[in-house]
Short mmCIF file of N, CA and C in Angstrom, two decimals:
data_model
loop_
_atom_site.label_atom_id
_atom_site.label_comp_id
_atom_site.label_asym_id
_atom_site.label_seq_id
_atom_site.Cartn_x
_atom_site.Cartn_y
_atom_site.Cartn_z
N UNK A 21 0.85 -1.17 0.00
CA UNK A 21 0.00 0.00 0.00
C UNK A 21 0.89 1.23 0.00
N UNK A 22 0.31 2.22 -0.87
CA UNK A 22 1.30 3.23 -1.08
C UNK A 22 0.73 4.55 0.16
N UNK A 23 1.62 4.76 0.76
CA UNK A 23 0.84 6.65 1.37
C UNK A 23 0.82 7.49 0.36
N UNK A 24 -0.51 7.80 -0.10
CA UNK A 24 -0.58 9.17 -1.12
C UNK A 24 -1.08 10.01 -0.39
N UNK A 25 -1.56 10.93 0.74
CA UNK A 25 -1.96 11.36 1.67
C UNK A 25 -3.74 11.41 1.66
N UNK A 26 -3.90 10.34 1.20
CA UNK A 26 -5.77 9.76 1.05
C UNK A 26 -6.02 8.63 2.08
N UNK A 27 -6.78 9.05 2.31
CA UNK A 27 -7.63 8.42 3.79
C UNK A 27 -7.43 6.70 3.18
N UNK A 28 -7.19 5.85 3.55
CA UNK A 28 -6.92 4.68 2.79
C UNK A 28 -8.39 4.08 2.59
N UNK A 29 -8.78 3.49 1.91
CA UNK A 29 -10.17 3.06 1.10
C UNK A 29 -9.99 0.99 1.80
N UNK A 30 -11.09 0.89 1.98
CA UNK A 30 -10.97 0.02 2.23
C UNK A 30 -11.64 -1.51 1.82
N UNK A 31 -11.23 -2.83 1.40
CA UNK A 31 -11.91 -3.79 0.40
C UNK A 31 -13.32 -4.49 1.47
N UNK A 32 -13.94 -5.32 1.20
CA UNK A 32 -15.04 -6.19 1.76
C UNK A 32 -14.26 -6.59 3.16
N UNK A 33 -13.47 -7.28 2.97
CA UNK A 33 -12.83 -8.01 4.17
C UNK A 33 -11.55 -7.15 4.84
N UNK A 34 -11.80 -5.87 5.01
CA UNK A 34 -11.05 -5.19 5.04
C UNK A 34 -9.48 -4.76 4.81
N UNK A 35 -8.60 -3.98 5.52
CA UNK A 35 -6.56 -4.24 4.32
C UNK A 35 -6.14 -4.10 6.02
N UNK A 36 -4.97 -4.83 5.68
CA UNK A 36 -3.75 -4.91 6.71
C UNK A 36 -2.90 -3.89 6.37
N UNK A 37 -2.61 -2.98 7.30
CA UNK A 37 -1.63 -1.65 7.20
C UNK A 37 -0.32 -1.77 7.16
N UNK A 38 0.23 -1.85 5.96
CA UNK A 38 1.08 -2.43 5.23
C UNK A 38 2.35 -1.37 5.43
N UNK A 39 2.98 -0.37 5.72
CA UNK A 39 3.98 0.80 5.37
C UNK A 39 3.51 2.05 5.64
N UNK A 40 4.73 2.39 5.55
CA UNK A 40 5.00 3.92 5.63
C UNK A 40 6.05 4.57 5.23
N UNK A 41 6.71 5.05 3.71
CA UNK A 41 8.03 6.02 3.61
C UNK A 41 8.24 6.59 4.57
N UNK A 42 9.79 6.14 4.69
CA UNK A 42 10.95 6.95 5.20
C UNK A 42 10.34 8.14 5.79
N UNK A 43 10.57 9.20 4.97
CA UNK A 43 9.91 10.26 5.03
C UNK A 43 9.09 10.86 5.63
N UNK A 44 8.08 10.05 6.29
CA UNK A 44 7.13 10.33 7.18
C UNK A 44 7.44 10.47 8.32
N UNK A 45 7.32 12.00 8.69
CA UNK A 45 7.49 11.93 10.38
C UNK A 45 5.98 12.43 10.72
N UNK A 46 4.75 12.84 10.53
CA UNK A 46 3.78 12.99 10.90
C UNK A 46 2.73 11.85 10.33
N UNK A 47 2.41 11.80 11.58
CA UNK A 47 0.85 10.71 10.86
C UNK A 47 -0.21 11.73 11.55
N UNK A 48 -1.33 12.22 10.74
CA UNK A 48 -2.90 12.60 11.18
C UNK A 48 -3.61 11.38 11.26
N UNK A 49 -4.08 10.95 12.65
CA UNK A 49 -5.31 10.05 12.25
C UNK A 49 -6.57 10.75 12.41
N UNK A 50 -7.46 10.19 11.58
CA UNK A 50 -8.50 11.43 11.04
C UNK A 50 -10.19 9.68 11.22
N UNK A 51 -11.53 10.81 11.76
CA UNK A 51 -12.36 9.44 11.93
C UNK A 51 -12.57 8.97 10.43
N UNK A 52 -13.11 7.81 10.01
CA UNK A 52 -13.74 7.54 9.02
C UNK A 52 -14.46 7.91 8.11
N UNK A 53 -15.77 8.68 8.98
CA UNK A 53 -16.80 9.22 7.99
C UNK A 53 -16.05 11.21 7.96
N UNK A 54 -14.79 10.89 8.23
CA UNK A 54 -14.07 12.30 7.71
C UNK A 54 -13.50 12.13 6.49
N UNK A 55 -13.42 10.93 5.80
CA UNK A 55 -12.82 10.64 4.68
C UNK A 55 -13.28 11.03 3.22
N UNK A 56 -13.44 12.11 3.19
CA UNK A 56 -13.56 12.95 2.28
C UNK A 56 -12.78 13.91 1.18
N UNK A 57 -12.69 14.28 0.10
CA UNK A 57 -11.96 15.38 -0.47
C UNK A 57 -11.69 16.91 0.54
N UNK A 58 -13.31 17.49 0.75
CA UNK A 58 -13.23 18.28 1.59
C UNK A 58 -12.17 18.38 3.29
N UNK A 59 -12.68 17.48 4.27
CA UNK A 59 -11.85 17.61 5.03
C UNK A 59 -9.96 17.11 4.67
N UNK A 60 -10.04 16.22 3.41
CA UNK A 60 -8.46 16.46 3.06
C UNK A 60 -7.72 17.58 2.28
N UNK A 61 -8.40 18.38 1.97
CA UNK A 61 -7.82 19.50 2.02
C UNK A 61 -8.14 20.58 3.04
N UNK A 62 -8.76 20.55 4.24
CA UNK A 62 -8.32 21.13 5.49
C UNK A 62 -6.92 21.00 6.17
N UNK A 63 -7.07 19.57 6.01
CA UNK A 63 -5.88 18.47 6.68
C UNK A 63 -4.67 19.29 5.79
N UNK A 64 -4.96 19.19 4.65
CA UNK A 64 -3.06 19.62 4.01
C UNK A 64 -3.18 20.81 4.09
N UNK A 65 -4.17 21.88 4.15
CA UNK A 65 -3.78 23.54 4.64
C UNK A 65 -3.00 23.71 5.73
N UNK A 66 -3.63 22.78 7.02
CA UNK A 66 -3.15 22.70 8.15
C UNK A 66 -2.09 22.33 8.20
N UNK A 67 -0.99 21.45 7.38
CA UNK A 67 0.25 20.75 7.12
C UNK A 67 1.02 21.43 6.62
N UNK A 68 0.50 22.30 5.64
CA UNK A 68 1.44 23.87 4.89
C UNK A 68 1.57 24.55 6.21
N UNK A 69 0.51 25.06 6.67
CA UNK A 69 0.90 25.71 7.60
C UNK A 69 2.02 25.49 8.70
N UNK A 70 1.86 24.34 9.02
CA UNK A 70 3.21 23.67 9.64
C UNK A 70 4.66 23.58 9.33
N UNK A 71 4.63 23.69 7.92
CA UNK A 71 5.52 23.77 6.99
C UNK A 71 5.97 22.87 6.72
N UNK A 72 4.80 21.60 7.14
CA UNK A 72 5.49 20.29 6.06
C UNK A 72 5.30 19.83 4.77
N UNK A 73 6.17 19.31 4.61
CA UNK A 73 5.99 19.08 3.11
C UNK A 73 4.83 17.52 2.82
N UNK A 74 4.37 17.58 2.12
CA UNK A 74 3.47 16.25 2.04
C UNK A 74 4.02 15.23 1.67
N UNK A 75 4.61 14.72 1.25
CA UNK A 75 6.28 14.05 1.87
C UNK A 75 6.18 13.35 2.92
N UNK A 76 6.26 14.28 4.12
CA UNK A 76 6.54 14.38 5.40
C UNK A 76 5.23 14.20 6.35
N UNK A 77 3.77 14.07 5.48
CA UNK A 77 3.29 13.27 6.77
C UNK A 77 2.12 12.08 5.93
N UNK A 78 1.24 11.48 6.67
CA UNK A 78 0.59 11.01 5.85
C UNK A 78 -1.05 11.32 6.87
N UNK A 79 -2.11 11.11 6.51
CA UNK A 79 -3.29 11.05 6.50
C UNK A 79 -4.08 9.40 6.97
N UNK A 80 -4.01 8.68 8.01
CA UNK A 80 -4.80 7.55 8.49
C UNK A 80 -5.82 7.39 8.97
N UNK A 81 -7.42 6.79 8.27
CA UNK A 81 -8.17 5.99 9.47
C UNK A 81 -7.47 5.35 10.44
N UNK A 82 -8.69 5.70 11.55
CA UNK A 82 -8.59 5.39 12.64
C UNK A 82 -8.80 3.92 12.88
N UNK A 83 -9.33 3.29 11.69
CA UNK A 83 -9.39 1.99 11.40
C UNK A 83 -8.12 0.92 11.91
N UNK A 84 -7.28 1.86 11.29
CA UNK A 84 -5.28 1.28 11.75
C UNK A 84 -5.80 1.58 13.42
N UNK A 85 -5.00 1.25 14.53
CA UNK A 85 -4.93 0.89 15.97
C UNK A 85 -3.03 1.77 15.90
N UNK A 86 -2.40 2.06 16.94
CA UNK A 86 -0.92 2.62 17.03
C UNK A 86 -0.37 1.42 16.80
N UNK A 87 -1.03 0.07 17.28
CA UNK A 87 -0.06 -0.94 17.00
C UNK A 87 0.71 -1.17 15.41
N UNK A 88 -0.06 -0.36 14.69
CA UNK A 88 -0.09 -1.22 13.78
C UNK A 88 1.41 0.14 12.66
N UNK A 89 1.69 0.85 13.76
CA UNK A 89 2.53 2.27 13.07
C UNK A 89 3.33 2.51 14.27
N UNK A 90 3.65 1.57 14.95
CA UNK A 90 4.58 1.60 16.41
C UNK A 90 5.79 1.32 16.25
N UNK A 91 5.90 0.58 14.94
CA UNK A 91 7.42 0.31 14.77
C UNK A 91 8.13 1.11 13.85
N UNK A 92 6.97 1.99 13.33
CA UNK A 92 7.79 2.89 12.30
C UNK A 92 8.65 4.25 13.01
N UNK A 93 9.91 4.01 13.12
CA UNK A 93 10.60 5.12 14.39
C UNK A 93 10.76 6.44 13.77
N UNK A 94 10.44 6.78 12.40
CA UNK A 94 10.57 7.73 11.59
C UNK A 94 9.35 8.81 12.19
N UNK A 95 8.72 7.78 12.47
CA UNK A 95 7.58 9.17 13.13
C UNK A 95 7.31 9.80 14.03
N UNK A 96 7.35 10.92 14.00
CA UNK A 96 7.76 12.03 15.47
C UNK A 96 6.70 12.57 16.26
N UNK A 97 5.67 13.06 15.14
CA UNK A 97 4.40 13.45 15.44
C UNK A 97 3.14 12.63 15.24
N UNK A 98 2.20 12.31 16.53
CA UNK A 98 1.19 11.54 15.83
C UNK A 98 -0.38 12.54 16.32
N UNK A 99 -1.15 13.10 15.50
CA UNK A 99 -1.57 14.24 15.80
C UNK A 99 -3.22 13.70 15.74
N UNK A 100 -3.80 13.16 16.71
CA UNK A 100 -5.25 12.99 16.78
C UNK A 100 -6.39 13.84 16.36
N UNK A 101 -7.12 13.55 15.06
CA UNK A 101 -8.22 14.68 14.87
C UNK A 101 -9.53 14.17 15.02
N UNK A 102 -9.97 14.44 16.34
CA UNK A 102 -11.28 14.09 16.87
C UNK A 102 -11.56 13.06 16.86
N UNK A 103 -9.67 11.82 17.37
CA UNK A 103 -10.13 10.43 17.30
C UNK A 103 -9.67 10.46 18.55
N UNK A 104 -10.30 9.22 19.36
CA UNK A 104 -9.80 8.93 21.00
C UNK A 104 -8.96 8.16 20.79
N UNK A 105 -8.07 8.38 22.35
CA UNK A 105 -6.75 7.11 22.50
C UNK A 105 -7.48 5.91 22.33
N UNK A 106 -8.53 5.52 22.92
CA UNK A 106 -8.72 3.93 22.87
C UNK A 106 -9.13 3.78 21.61
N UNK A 107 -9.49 4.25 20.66
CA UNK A 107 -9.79 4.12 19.05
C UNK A 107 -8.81 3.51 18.83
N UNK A 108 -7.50 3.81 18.87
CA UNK A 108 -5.78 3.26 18.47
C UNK A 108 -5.44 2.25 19.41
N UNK A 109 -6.74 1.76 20.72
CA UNK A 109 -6.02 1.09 21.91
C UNK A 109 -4.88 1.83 22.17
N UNK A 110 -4.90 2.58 22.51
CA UNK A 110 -3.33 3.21 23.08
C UNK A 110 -4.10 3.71 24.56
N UNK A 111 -3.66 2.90 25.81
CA UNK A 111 -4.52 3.43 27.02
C UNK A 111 -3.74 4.25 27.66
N UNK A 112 -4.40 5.41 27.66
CA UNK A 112 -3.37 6.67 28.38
C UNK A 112 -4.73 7.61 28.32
N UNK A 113 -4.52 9.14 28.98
CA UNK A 113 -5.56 10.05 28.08
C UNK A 113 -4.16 11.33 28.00
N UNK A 114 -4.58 11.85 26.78
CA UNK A 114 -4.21 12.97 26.14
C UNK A 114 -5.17 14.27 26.32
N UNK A 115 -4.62 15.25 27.02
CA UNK A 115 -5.28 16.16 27.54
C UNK A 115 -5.23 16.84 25.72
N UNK A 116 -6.61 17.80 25.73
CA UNK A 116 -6.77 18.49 24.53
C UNK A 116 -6.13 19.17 24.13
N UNK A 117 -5.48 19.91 23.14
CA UNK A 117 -4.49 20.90 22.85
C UNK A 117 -3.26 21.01 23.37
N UNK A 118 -2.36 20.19 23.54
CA UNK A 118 -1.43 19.75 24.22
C UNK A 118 -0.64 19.30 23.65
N UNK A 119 0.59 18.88 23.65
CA UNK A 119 1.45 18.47 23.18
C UNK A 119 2.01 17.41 23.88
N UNK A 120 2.00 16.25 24.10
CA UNK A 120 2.11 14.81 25.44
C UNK A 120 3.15 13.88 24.86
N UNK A 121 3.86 13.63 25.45
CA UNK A 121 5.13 12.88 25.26
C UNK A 121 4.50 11.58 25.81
N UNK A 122 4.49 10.70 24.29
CA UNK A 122 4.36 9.51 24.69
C UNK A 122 4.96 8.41 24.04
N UNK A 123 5.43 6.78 23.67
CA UNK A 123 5.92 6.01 23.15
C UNK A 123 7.04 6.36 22.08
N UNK A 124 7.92 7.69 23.04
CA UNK A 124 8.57 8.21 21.99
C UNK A 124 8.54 8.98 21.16
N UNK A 125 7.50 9.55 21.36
CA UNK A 125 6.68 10.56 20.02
C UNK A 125 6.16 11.23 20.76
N UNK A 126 5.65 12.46 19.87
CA UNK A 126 4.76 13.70 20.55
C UNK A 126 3.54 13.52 19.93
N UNK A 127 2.01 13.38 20.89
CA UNK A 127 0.94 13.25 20.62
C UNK A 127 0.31 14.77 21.20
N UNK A 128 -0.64 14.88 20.41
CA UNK A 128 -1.46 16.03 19.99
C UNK A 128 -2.88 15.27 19.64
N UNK A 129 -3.71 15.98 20.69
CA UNK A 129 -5.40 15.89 20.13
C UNK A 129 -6.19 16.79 20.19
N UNK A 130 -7.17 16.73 19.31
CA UNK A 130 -7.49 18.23 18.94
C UNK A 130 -9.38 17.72 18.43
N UNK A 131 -10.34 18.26 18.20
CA UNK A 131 -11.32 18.19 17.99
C UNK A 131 -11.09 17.58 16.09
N UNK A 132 -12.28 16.94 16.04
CA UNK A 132 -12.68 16.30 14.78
C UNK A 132 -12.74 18.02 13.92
N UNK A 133 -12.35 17.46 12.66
CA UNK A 133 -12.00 18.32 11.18
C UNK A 133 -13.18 19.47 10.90
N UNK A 134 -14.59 18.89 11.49
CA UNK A 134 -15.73 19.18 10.75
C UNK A 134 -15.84 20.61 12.04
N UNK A 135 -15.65 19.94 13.31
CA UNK A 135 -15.53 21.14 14.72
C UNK A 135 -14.74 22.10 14.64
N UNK A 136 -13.31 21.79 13.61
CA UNK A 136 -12.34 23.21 13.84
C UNK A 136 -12.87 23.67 12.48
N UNK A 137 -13.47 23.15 11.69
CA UNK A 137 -13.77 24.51 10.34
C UNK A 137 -15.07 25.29 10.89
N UNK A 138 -15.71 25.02 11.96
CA UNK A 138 -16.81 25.58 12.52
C UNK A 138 -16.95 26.37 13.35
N UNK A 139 -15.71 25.59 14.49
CA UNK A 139 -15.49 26.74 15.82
C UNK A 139 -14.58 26.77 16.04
N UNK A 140 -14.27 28.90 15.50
CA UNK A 140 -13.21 29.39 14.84
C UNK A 140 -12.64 29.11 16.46
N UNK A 141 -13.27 29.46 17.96
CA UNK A 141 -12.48 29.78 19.10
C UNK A 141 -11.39 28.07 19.08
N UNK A 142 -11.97 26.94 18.89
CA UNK A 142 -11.05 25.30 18.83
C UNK A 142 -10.23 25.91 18.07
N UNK A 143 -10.21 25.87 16.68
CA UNK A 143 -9.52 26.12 15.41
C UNK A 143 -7.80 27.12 15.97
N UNK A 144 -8.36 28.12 16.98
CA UNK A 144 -7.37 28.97 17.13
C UNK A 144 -6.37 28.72 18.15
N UNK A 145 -7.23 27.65 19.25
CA UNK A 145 -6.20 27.44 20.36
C UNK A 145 -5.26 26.25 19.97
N UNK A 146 -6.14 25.21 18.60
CA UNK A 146 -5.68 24.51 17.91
C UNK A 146 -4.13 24.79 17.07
N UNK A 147 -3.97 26.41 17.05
CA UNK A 147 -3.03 27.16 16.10
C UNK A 147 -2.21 27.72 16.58
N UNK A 148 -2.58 28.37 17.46
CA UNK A 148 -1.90 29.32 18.92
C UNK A 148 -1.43 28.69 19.43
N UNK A 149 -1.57 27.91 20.02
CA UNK A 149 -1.20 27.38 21.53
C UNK A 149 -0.78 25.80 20.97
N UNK A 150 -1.17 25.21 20.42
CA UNK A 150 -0.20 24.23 19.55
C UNK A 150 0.58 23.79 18.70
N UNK A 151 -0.01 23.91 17.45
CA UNK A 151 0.96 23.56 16.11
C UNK A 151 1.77 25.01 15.76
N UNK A 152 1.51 26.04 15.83
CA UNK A 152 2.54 27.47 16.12
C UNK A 152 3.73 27.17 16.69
N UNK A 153 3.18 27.09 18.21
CA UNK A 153 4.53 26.88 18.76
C UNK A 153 5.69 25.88 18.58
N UNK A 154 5.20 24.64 18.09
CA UNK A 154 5.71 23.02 18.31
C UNK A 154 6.60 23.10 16.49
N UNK A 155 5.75 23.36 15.60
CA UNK A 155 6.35 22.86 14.66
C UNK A 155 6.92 24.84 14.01
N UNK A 156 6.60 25.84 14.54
CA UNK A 156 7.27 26.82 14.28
C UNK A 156 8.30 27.47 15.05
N UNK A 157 8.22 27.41 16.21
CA UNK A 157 8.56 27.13 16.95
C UNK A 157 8.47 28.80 17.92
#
């Protein structure tokens, strides 16, 4: 399976999460019924803004679990959009807008795609007070 930064599509009996380029130090996991054109180009405004290159991260259902992207050490950032830790089984909680050092990586959770194009006050503390500081520094 290739990362093209598209929500991965999935067959009858569903796909085993196969890779990830080098390259990837951000993963977004994003819910299911977010898998859209529309919210993926929220997702990559939000990634310019960061100043990564698309390259540099990829776009996952929440379908995948962390187990299944735990061994990939290339990845630095794993940035929750309005998915819960136990969605990934990952048992911990991640306070909102935050930046949380966990399995080696920096986790970030933030309200679902459809909540920050709506409520500009999420959207901003989402900008301000997180991805500003962390990846601009």
């Amino acid at each position: 399976m290739i990362v093209d930064n598209q929500i991965f599509k999935y067959e009858e009996g569903g796909q085993v999460f196969q890779g990830l380029p080098d390259v990837v130090r951000t993963v977004f996991f994003v819910k299911d019924e977010e898998n859209t054109p529309e919210h993926a180009a929220m997702l990559h405004s939000i990634a310019k803004a960061c100043n990564l290159q698309e390259s540099a991260y990829a776009i996952i259902s929440c379908r995948f679990g962390w187990k299944d992207l735990r061994g990939f050490e290339n990845i630095r950032e794993v940035i929750l959009m309005g998915v819960g830790e136990r969605e990934l089984d990952v048992m911990i909680d991640i306070p909102l807008h935050y930046v949380y050092g966990f399995d080696g990586r920096n986790w970030i959770r933030t309200v679902d795609i459809a909540t920050l194009k709506l409520n500009t006050e999420a959207k901003s503390v989402f900008w301000k007070d997180v991805l500003k500081p962390y990846f601009l520094g």
